[in-house]
PDB file of C-alpha atoms in Angstrom:
ATOM      1  CA  ALA A  77      -0.055   0.005  -0.051  1.00  0.00           C
ATOM      2  CA  GLN A  78       1.160   3.500  -0.705  1.00  0.00           C
ATOM      3  CA  ARG A  79       1.910   5.336   2.418  1.00  0.00           C
ATOM      4  CA  VAL A  80       3.835   8.313   3.752  1.00  0.00           C
ATOM      5  CA  THR A  81       5.340   8.261   7.284  1.00  0.00           C
ATOM      6  CA  GLN A  82       6.584  11.314   9.218  1.00  0.00           C
ATOM      7  CA  PRO A  83       7.745   9.698  12.432  1.00  0.00           C
ATOM      8  CA  GLU A  84       7.995  12.906  14.555  1.00  0.00           C
ATOM      9  CA  LYS A  85       4.936  14.886  15.497  1.00  0.00           C
ATOM     10  CA  LEU A  86       7.086  17.674  17.010  1.00  0.00           C
ATOM     11  CA  LEU A  87      10.704  18.687  16.319  1.00  0.00           C
ATOM     12  CA  SER A  88      12.113  21.364  18.547  1.00  0.00           C
ATOM     13  CA  VAL A  89      15.523  22.950  17.745  1.00  0.00           C
ATOM     14  CA  PHE A  90      17.345  26.263  18.674  1.00  0.00           C
ATOM     15  CA  LYS A  91      17.990  29.016  16.139  1.00  0.00           C
ATOM     16  CA  GLY A  92      21.080  28.232  14.093  1.00  0.00           C
ATOM     17  CA  ALA A  93      20.967  24.530  14.636  1.00  0.00           C
ATOM     18  CA  PRO A  94      20.708  21.978  11.717  1.00  0.00           C
ATOM     19  CA  VAL A  95      17.247  20.723  11.069  1.00  0.00           C
ATOM     20  CA  GLU A  96      16.178  17.366   9.500  1.00  0.00           C
ATOM     21  CA  LEU A  97      12.479  16.477   9.099  1.00  0.00           C
ATOM     22  CA  LYS A  98      12.138  12.774   8.278  1.00  0.00           C
ATOM     23  CA  CYS A  99       9.928  11.255   5.662  1.00  0.00           C
ATOM     24  CA  ASN A 100       9.691   7.751   4.597  1.00  0.00           C
ATOM     25  CA  TYR A 101       7.424   6.399   1.829  1.00  0.00           C
ATOM     26  CA  SER A 102       6.140   3.173   0.532  1.00  0.00           C
ATOM     27  CA  TYR A 103       5.268   3.108  -3.205  1.00  0.00           C
ATOM     28  CA  SER A 104       5.665   0.467  -5.810  1.00  0.00           C
ATOM     29  CA  GLY A 105       6.438   2.683  -8.739  1.00  0.00           C
ATOM     30  CA  SER A 106       8.788   5.619  -9.409  1.00  0.00           C
ATOM     31  CA  PRO A 107       7.868   8.039  -6.583  1.00  0.00           C
ATOM     32  CA  GLU A 108       7.094  11.793  -6.946  1.00  0.00           C
ATOM     33  CA  LEU A 109       7.512  13.569  -3.639  1.00  0.00           C
ATOM     34  CA  PHE A 110       6.758  16.920  -2.271  1.00  0.00           C
ATOM     35  CA  TRP A 111       7.146  19.026   0.833  1.00  0.00           C
ATOM     36  CA  TYR A 112       4.380  21.284   1.856  1.00  0.00           C
ATOM     37  CA  VAL A 113       4.588  23.853   4.643  1.00  0.00           C
ATOM     38  CA  GLN A 114       1.826  25.672   6.584  1.00  0.00           C
ATOM     39  CA  TYR A 115       2.901  28.653   8.725  1.00  0.00           C
ATOM     40  CA  SER A 116       0.592  29.795  11.560  1.00  0.00           C
ATOM     41  CA  ARG A 117      -2.675  31.058  10.320  1.00  0.00           C
ATOM     42  CA  GLN A 118      -1.616  30.740   6.672  1.00  0.00           C
ATOM     43  CA  ARG A 119      -2.645  28.430   3.940  1.00  0.00           C
ATOM     44  CA  LEU A 120      -0.721  25.339   3.004  1.00  0.00           C
ATOM     45  CA  GLN A 121       1.887  25.971   0.345  1.00  0.00           C
ATOM     46  CA  LEU A 122       4.269  23.911  -1.809  1.00  0.00           C
ATOM     47  CA  LEU A 123       7.885  24.108  -0.517  1.00  0.00           C
ATOM     48  CA  LEU A 124       9.866  21.647  -2.529  1.00  0.00           C
ATOM     49  CA  ARG A 125       9.358  18.944  -5.171  1.00  0.00           C
ATOM     50  CA  HIS A 126      12.028  16.329  -5.623  1.00  0.00           C
ATOM     51  CA  ILE A 127      12.096  16.460  -9.535  1.00  0.00           C
ATOM     52  CA  SER A 128      13.380  20.098  -9.393  1.00  0.00           C
ATOM     53  CA  ARG A 129      16.166  19.549  -6.930  1.00  0.00           C
ATOM     54  CA  GLU A 130      15.961  23.090  -5.845  1.00  0.00           C
ATOM     55  CA  SER A 131      16.574  24.863  -2.631  1.00  0.00           C
ATOM     56  CA  ILE A 132      13.848  26.928  -1.077  1.00  0.00           C
ATOM     57  CA  LYS A 133      14.345  29.069   1.908  1.00  0.00           C
ATOM     58  CA  GLY A 134      17.510  27.167   2.494  1.00  0.00           C
ATOM     59  CA  PHE A 135      15.705  23.784   2.762  1.00  0.00           C
ATOM     60  CA  THR A 136      16.717  20.882   0.373  1.00  0.00           C
ATOM     61  CA  ALA A 137      15.515  17.423   0.227  1.00  0.00           C
ATOM     62  CA  ASP A 138      17.110  14.373  -1.506  1.00  0.00           C
ATOM     63  CA  LEU A 139      15.189  11.327  -2.646  1.00  0.00           C
ATOM     64  CA  ASN A 140      16.836   8.160  -1.460  1.00  0.00           C
ATOM     65  CA  LYS A 141      15.135   5.323  -3.231  1.00  0.00           C
ATOM     66  CA  GLY A 142      17.315   2.698  -1.363  1.00  0.00           C
ATOM     67  CA  GLU A 143      16.081   3.938   2.032  1.00  0.00           C
ATOM     68  CA  THR A 144      12.722   5.109   0.531  1.00  0.00           C
ATOM     69  CA  SER A 145      13.140   8.387   2.181  1.00  0.00           C
ATOM     70  CA  PHE A 146      12.768  12.094   1.404  1.00  0.00           C
ATOM     71  CA  HIS A 147      14.006  14.035   4.309  1.00  0.00           C
ATOM     72  CA  LEU A 148      13.838  17.719   4.495  1.00  0.00           C
ATOM     73  CA  LYS A 149      17.119  19.450   5.705  1.00  0.00           C
ATOM     74  CA  LYS A 150      18.292  22.913   6.415  1.00  0.00           C
ATOM     75  CA  PRO A 151      21.740  23.585   7.894  1.00  0.00           C
ATOM     76  CA  PHE A 152      20.893  26.647  10.110  1.00  0.00           C
ATOM     77  CA  ALA A 153      17.305  26.924  11.423  1.00  0.00           C
ATOM     78  CA  GLN A 154      15.540  30.317  11.657  1.00  0.00           C
ATOM     79  CA  GLU A 155      12.792  31.251  13.928  1.00  0.00           C
ATOM     80  CA  GLU A 156      10.640  31.993  10.930  1.00  0.00           C
ATOM     81  CA  ASP A 157      10.881  28.338   9.896  1.00  0.00           C
ATOM     82  CA  SER A 158       8.558  27.327  12.784  1.00  0.00           C
ATOM     83  CA  ALA A 159       5.615  25.767  11.045  1.00  0.00           C
ATOM     84  CA  MET A 160       3.778  22.505  10.163  1.00  0.00           C
ATOM     85  CA  TYR A 161       5.575  20.527   7.515  1.00  0.00           C
ATOM     86  CA  TYR A 162       3.978  17.777   5.439  1.00  0.00           C
ATOM     87  CA  CYS A 163       5.602  15.228   3.038  1.00  0.00           C
ATOM     88  CA  ALA A 164       3.481  14.225   0.274  1.00  0.00           C
ATOM     89  CA  LEU A 165       3.560  11.389  -2.287  1.00  0.00           C
ATOM     90  CA  MET A 166       1.910  11.410  -5.711  1.00  0.00           C
ATOM     91  CA  ARG A 167      -0.164   8.330  -6.315  1.00  0.00           C
ATOM     92  CA  TYR A 168      -1.393   7.623  -9.855  1.00  0.00           C
ATOM     93  CA  GLY A 169      -4.362   5.244 -10.527  1.00  0.00           C
ATOM     94  CA  GLY A 170      -8.018   5.542 -11.327  1.00  0.00           C
ATOM     95  CA  SER A 171      -9.236   8.611 -13.085  1.00  0.00           C
ATOM     96  CA  GLN A 172      -6.259  10.807 -11.991  1.00  0.00           C
ATOM     97  CA  GLY A 173      -3.408  10.738  -9.561  1.00  0.00           C
ATOM     98  CA  ASN A 174      -3.697  12.421  -6.102  1.00  0.00           C
ATOM     99  CA  LEU A 175      -1.438  13.300  -3.200  1.00  0.00           C
ATOM    100  CA  ILE A 176      -1.020  11.217  -0.119  1.00  0.00           C
ATOM    101  CA  PHE A 177       0.028  13.282   2.865  1.00  0.00           C
ATOM    102  CA  GLY A 178       1.963  12.302   5.930  1.00  0.00           C
ATOM    103  CA  LYS A 179       0.703  13.188   9.227  1.00  0.00           C
ATOM    104  CA  GLY A 180       3.017  16.259   9.484  1.00  0.00           C
ATOM    105  CA  THR A 181       5.747  17.336  11.654  1.00  0.00           C
ATOM    106  CA  LYS A 182       5.553  20.599  13.668  1.00  0.00           C
ATOM    107  CA  LEU A 183       8.884  22.361  13.764  1.00  0.00           C
ATOM    108  CA  SER A 184       9.548  24.860  16.560  1.00  0.00           C
ATOM    109  CA  VAL A 185      12.594  26.903  16.331  1.00  0.00           C
ATOM    110  CA  LYS A 186      13.563  28.527  19.643  1.00  0.00           C
ATOM    111  CA  PRO A 187      15.535  31.709  19.889  1.00  0.00           C
TER     112      PRO A 187
ATOM    113  CA  ASP B 987      -2.755  32.969  -3.322  1.00  0.00           C
ATOM    114  CA  ALA B 988      -3.632  31.426  -6.742  1.00  0.00           C
ATOM    115  CA  GLY B 989      -6.972  32.913  -6.796  1.00  0.00           C
ATOM    116  CA  ILE B 990      -8.630  30.410  -4.501  1.00  0.00           C
ATOM    117  CA  THR B 991     -11.290  31.344  -2.081  1.00  0.00           C
ATOM    118  CA  GLN B 992     -13.472  29.409   0.195  1.00  0.00           C
ATOM    119  CA  SER B 993     -16.812  30.163   1.825  1.00  0.00           C
ATOM    120  CA  PRO B 994     -17.754  30.195   4.487  1.00  0.00           C
ATOM    121  CA  ARG B 995     -14.527  30.481   6.353  1.00  0.00           C
ATOM    122  CA  HIS B 996     -16.220  29.449   9.632  1.00  0.00           C
ATOM    123  CA  LYS B 997     -19.313  27.641  10.403  1.00  0.00           C
ATOM    124  CA  VAL B 998     -21.070  26.021  13.349  1.00  0.00           C
ATOM    125  CA  THR B 999     -23.926  23.667  12.600  1.00  0.00           C
ATOM    126  CA  GLU B1000     -25.928  21.030  14.416  1.00  0.00           C
ATOM    127  CA  THR B1001     -25.914  17.206  13.943  1.00  0.00           C
ATOM    128  CA  GLY B1002     -28.100  16.148  11.179  1.00  0.00           C
ATOM    129  CA  THR B1003     -28.087  19.532   9.373  1.00  0.00           C
ATOM    130  CA  PRO B1004     -26.962  19.615   5.631  1.00  0.00           C
ATOM    131  CA  VAL B1005     -23.959  21.819   4.882  1.00  0.00           C
ATOM    132  CA  THR B1006     -22.369  22.945   1.749  1.00  0.00           C
ATOM    133  CA  LEU B1007     -18.915  24.449   1.470  1.00  0.00           C
ATOM    134  CA  ARG B1008     -17.807  26.326  -1.657  1.00  0.00           C
ATOM    135  CA  CYS B1009     -14.452  26.539  -3.319  1.00  0.00           C
ATOM    136  CA  HIS B1010     -14.054  29.213  -5.987  1.00  0.00           C
ATOM    137  CA  GLN B1011     -10.977  29.605  -8.333  1.00  0.00           C
ATOM    138  CA  THR B1012     -10.158  32.318 -10.811  1.00  0.00           C
ATOM    139  CA  GLU B1013      -7.296  30.503 -12.476  1.00  0.00           C
ATOM    140  CA  ASN B1014      -9.210  28.199 -14.790  1.00  0.00           C
ATOM    141  CA  HIS B1015      -7.388  25.122 -13.505  1.00  0.00           C
ATOM    142  CA  ARG B1016      -8.854  21.808 -14.455  1.00  0.00           C
ATOM    143  CA  TYR B1017      -8.114  19.877 -11.163  1.00  0.00           C
ATOM    144  CA  MET B1018      -9.815  20.675  -7.904  1.00  0.00           C
ATOM    145  CA  TYR B1019      -9.610  18.849  -4.559  1.00  0.00           C
ATOM    146  CA  TRP B1020     -11.265  18.778  -1.165  1.00  0.00           C
ATOM    147  CA  TYR B1021      -9.244  17.672   1.830  1.00  0.00           C
ATOM    148  CA  ARG B1022      -9.857  17.585   5.532  1.00  0.00           C
ATOM    149  CA  GLN B1023      -7.214  18.363   8.094  1.00  0.00           C
ATOM    150  CA  ASP B1024      -7.388  16.742  11.498  1.00  0.00           C
ATOM    151  CA  PRO B1025      -4.695  16.616  14.361  1.00  0.00           C
ATOM    152  CA  GLY B1026      -2.872  13.448  14.123  1.00  0.00           C
ATOM    153  CA  HIS B1027      -4.243  12.598  10.620  1.00  0.00           C
ATOM    154  CA  GLY B1028      -2.633  15.206   8.428  1.00  0.00           C
ATOM    155  CA  LEU B1029      -4.535  15.975   5.338  1.00  0.00           C
ATOM    156  CA  ARG B1030      -6.773  13.433   3.838  1.00  0.00           C
ATOM    157  CA  LEU B1031      -8.415  13.581   0.426  1.00  0.00           C
ATOM    158  CA  ILE B1032     -12.250  13.592   0.316  1.00  0.00           C
ATOM    159  CA  HIS B1033     -13.103  14.004  -3.332  1.00  0.00           C
ATOM    160  CA  TYR B1034     -11.506  15.463  -6.394  1.00  0.00           C
ATOM    161  CA  SER B1035     -12.446  16.691  -9.749  1.00  0.00           C
ATOM    162  CA  TYR B1036     -10.723  16.451 -13.076  1.00  0.00           C
ATOM    163  CA  GLY B1037     -13.187  18.587 -15.043  1.00  0.00           C
ATOM    164  CA  VAL B1038     -16.782  19.892 -15.125  1.00  0.00           C
ATOM    165  CA  LYS B1039     -18.976  17.164 -13.969  1.00  0.00           C
ATOM    166  CA  ASP B1040     -16.129  14.759 -13.613  1.00  0.00           C
ATOM    167  CA  THR B1041     -15.411  13.788  -9.966  1.00  0.00           C
ATOM    168  CA  ASP B1042     -14.085  10.942  -8.042  1.00  0.00           C
ATOM    169  CA  LYS B1043     -13.709   9.762  -4.528  1.00  0.00           C
ATOM    170  CA  GLY B1044     -10.760  10.125  -2.270  1.00  0.00           C
ATOM    171  CA  GLU B1045      -9.908   8.089   0.826  1.00  0.00           C
ATOM    172  CA  VAL B1046     -12.420   9.515   3.265  1.00  0.00           C
ATOM    173  CA  SER B1047     -15.434  10.105   0.967  1.00  0.00           C
ATOM    174  CA  ASP B1048     -18.175   8.474   3.136  1.00  0.00           C
ATOM    175  CA  GLY B1049     -20.743  11.156   4.122  1.00  0.00           C
ATOM    176  CA  TYR B1050     -19.582  13.663   1.620  1.00  0.00           C
ATOM    177  CA  SER B1051     -20.760  14.529  -1.914  1.00  0.00           C
ATOM    178  CA  VAL B1052     -19.435  16.907  -4.389  1.00  0.00           C
ATOM    179  CA  SER B1053     -20.509  18.865  -7.447  1.00  0.00           C
ATOM    180  CA  ARG B1054     -18.836  20.781 -10.156  1.00  0.00           C
ATOM    181  CA  SER B1055     -21.077  22.387 -12.645  1.00  0.00           C
ATOM    182  CA  LYS B1056     -18.636  24.901 -13.888  1.00  0.00           C
ATOM    183  CA  THR B1057     -14.829  25.170 -13.942  1.00  0.00           C
ATOM    184  CA  GLU B1058     -14.522  27.794 -11.199  1.00  0.00           C
ATOM    185  CA  ASP B1059     -16.736  26.195  -8.483  1.00  0.00           C
ATOM    186  CA  PHE B1060     -16.268  23.024  -6.583  1.00  0.00           C
ATOM    187  CA  LEU B1061     -18.869  22.454  -3.877  1.00  0.00           C
ATOM    188  CA  LEU B1062     -18.577  19.977  -0.936  1.00  0.00           C
ATOM    189  CA  THR B1063     -21.846  18.864   0.653  1.00  0.00           C
ATOM    190  CA  LEU B1064     -22.321  17.065   3.934  1.00  0.00           C
ATOM    191  CA  GLU B1065     -25.840  15.687   3.557  1.00  0.00           C
ATOM    192  CA  SER B1066     -26.324  15.164   7.329  1.00  0.00           C
ATOM    193  CA  ALA B1067     -23.456  16.593   9.389  1.00  0.00           C
ATOM    194  CA  THR B1068     -22.079  14.431  12.231  1.00  0.00           C
ATOM    195  CA  SER B1069     -19.671  15.423  14.984  1.00  0.00           C
ATOM    196  CA  SER B1070     -17.011  13.319  13.388  1.00  0.00           C
ATOM    197  CA  GLN B1071     -17.084  15.797  10.382  1.00  0.00           C
ATOM    198  CA  THR B1072     -15.794  18.696  12.579  1.00  0.00           C
ATOM    199  CA  SER B1073     -12.627  19.571  10.877  1.00  0.00           C
ATOM    200  CA  VAL B1074     -10.790  22.156   8.823  1.00  0.00           C
ATOM    201  CA  TYR B1075     -11.600  21.767   5.211  1.00  0.00           C
ATOM    202  CA  PHE B1076      -9.230  22.701   2.527  1.00  0.00           C
ATOM    203  CA  CYS B1077      -9.787  23.188  -1.210  1.00  0.00           C
ATOM    204  CA  ALA B1078      -6.813  22.815  -3.590  1.00  0.00           C
ATOM    205  CA  ILE B1079      -6.370  23.309  -7.339  1.00  0.00           C
ATOM    206  CA  SER B1080      -3.821  22.136  -9.887  1.00  0.00           C
ATOM    207  CA  GLU B1081      -3.268  22.887 -13.507  1.00  0.00           C
ATOM    208  CA  GLY B1082      -2.250  19.286 -13.876  1.00  0.00           C
ATOM    209  CA  ILE B1083       1.055  19.589 -15.592  1.00  0.00           C
ATOM    210  CA  ILE B1084       2.553  18.569 -12.261  1.00  0.00           C
ATOM    211  CA  PRO B1085      -0.492  17.095 -10.459  1.00  0.00           C
ATOM    212  CA  GLY B1086       1.386  17.001  -7.114  1.00  0.00           C
ATOM    213  CA  GLU B1087       1.845  20.718  -7.260  1.00  0.00           C
ATOM    214  CA  GLN B1088      -1.299  22.065  -5.719  1.00  0.00           C
ATOM    215  CA  TYR B1089      -2.437  25.474  -4.541  1.00  0.00           C
ATOM    216  CA  PHE B1090      -4.508  25.649  -1.396  1.00  0.00           C
ATOM    217  CA  GLY B1091      -7.325  27.768  -0.295  1.00  0.00           C
ATOM    218  CA  PRO B1092      -7.443  29.484   3.100  1.00  0.00           C
ATOM    219  CA  GLY B1093      -9.615  26.751   4.680  1.00  0.00           C
ATOM    220  CA  THR B1094     -13.157  26.475   6.286  1.00  0.00           C
ATOM    221  CA  ARG B1095     -13.393  25.550  10.007  1.00  0.00           C
ATOM    222  CA  LEU B1096     -16.454  23.543  10.520  1.00  0.00           C
ATOM    223  CA  THR B1097     -17.749  22.584  13.849  1.00  0.00           C
ATOM    224  CA  VAL B1098     -20.687  20.228  14.240  1.00  0.00           C
ATOM    225  CA  THR B1099     -22.427  20.269  17.708  1.00  0.00           C
TER     226      THR B1099
END
């Protein structure tokens, strides 16, 4: 079964510390993975997609097919990074593909 | 904000009452989605649409129906609201080139008493 697992509900770090938000997936085909972020009182927005291999707001994520992981990393956390982060997997089938979201990790960056 | 609005933004209703939530887009995107967001569950897909009058079920569709009579509007109906449907509901759109790249509305907080 297709599944996205984010093992940490809450991750708390100090400003300037490295951050790694974990995401593991289960998918039989070639995965398409995304990270979405939701800042307090704002709408959900796309942060990263693995196919573009870009860095947004200092965050990067590398797809590791061997470990079936797509961890989100940032070398130096900032207070404004505090938010809810969701890993999502694109599932194709039926009339059209759709996203499967993990349960989310709340990142808290302390001053 | 990708031209997506949701109405109402907040609603309190009683068990057994029908409720309709509206998602409106100005982007003319083909794909529209309804999700619910609950603590400990993340976002779960309720229904989605891949064109006018073309809809399909998501993973938590029981108790919900949808309609899309024109490109810009996607309606979510709870025929008879239950307390388990208390949630925050998000609409999203996608132009479909990269289906996983979705743009979300501001959300509707629904409380069923």
